[in-house]
Amino acid sequence: MLKDFTPQERKVVLSITFAVMVRMLGLFLLLPVLSPYLKTLEGATPQLIGLA
């Protein structure tokens, strides 16, 4: 599928793909650690934790 793109288009597509991949990886690595920690903070509510 990428062979139909020009080199410049291929570079842009792969750059965006990499950025989204890193974002999702960070999200799924951070949330399981962040949520239990935030529950220990004073004034933390489920709504505020979800917003964070």
mmCIF file of C-alpha atoms in Angstrom:
data_model
loop_
_atom_site.group_PDB
_atom_site.id
_atom_site.type_symbol
_atom_site.label_atom_id
_atom_site.label_comp_id
_atom_site.label_asym_id
_atom_site.label_seq_id
_atom_site.Cartn_x
_atom_site.Cartn_y
_atom_site.Cartn_z
ATOM 1 C CA MET A 1 0.000 0.000 0.000
ATOM 2 C CA LEU A 2 2.800 2.453 0.814
ATOM 3 C CA LYS A 3 4.420 1.762 -2.551
ATOM 4 C CA ASP A 4 1.720 3.889 -4.224
ATOM 5 C CA PHE A 5 2.832 6.991 -2.297
ATOM 6 C CA THR A 6 5.600 9.362 -3.245
ATOM 7 C CA PRO A 7 8.611 9.386 -0.896
ATOM 8 C CA GLN A 8 7.425 12.633 0.680
ATOM 9 C CA GLU A 9 3.901 11.285 1.261
ATOM 10 C CA ARG A 10 5.321 8.079 2.709
ATOM 11 C CA LYS A 11 7.470 10.080 5.131
ATOM 12 C CA VAL A 12 4.474 12.132 6.307
ATOM 13 C CA VAL A 13 2.256 9.066 6.748
ATOM 14 C CA LEU A 14 4.913 7.184 8.706
ATOM 15 C CA SER A 15 5.646 10.250 10.868
ATOM 16 C CA ILE A 16 1.990 10.662 11.804
ATOM 17 C CA THR A 17 1.679 6.924 12.435
ATOM 18 C CA PHE A 18 4.702 6.996 14.729
ATOM 19 C CA ALA A 19 3.369 10.017 16.642
ATOM 20 C CA VAL A 20 -0.007 8.354 17.229
ATOM 21 C CA MET A 21 1.692 5.094 18.230
ATOM 22 C CA VAL A 22 3.883 6.827 20.822
ATOM 23 C CA ARG A 23 0.883 8.736 22.168
ATOM 24 C CA MET A 24 -1.174 5.572 22.608
ATOM 25 C CA LEU A 25 1.752 3.679 24.137
ATOM 26 C CA GLY A 26 2.316 6.465 26.651
ATOM 27 C CA LEU A 27 -1.380 6.570 27.475
ATOM 28 C CA PHE A 28 -1.619 2.854 28.168
ATOM 29 C CA LEU A 29 1.636 2.811 30.149
ATOM 30 C CA LEU A 30 0.759 5.863 32.228
ATOM 31 C CA LEU A 31 -2.891 5.330 33.127
ATOM 32 C CA PRO A 32 -2.525 2.095 35.144
ATOM 33 C CA VAL A 33 0.178 3.767 37.261
ATOM 34 C CA LEU A 34 -1.354 7.219 37.529
ATOM 35 C CA SER A 35 -4.887 6.275 38.609
ATOM 36 C CA PRO A 36 -3.994 4.425 41.845
ATOM 37 C CA TYR A 37 -1.584 7.218 42.792
ATOM 38 C CA LEU A 38 -4.177 9.924 42.218
ATOM 39 C CA LYS A 39 -6.661 8.106 44.469
ATOM 40 C CA THR A 40 -4.301 8.716 47.399
ATOM 41 C CA LEU A 41 -4.312 12.493 46.958
ATOM 42 C CA GLU A 42 -6.495 14.638 49.165
ATOM 43 C CA GLY A 43 -9.579 15.951 47.396
ATOM 44 C CA ALA A 44 -9.350 13.456 44.559
ATOM 45 C CA THR A 45 -12.673 12.396 43.073
ATOM 46 C CA PRO A 46 -13.316 9.860 40.310
ATOM 47 C CA GLN A 47 -14.343 12.708 38.013
ATOM 48 C CA LEU A 48 -11.115 14.638 38.602
ATOM 49 C CA ILE A 49 -9.005 11.500 38.197
ATOM 50 C CA GLY A 50 -10.710 10.760 34.891
ATOM 51 C CA LEU A 51 -10.144 14.332 33.764
ATOM 52 C CA ALA A 52 -6.448 14.158 34.623
#
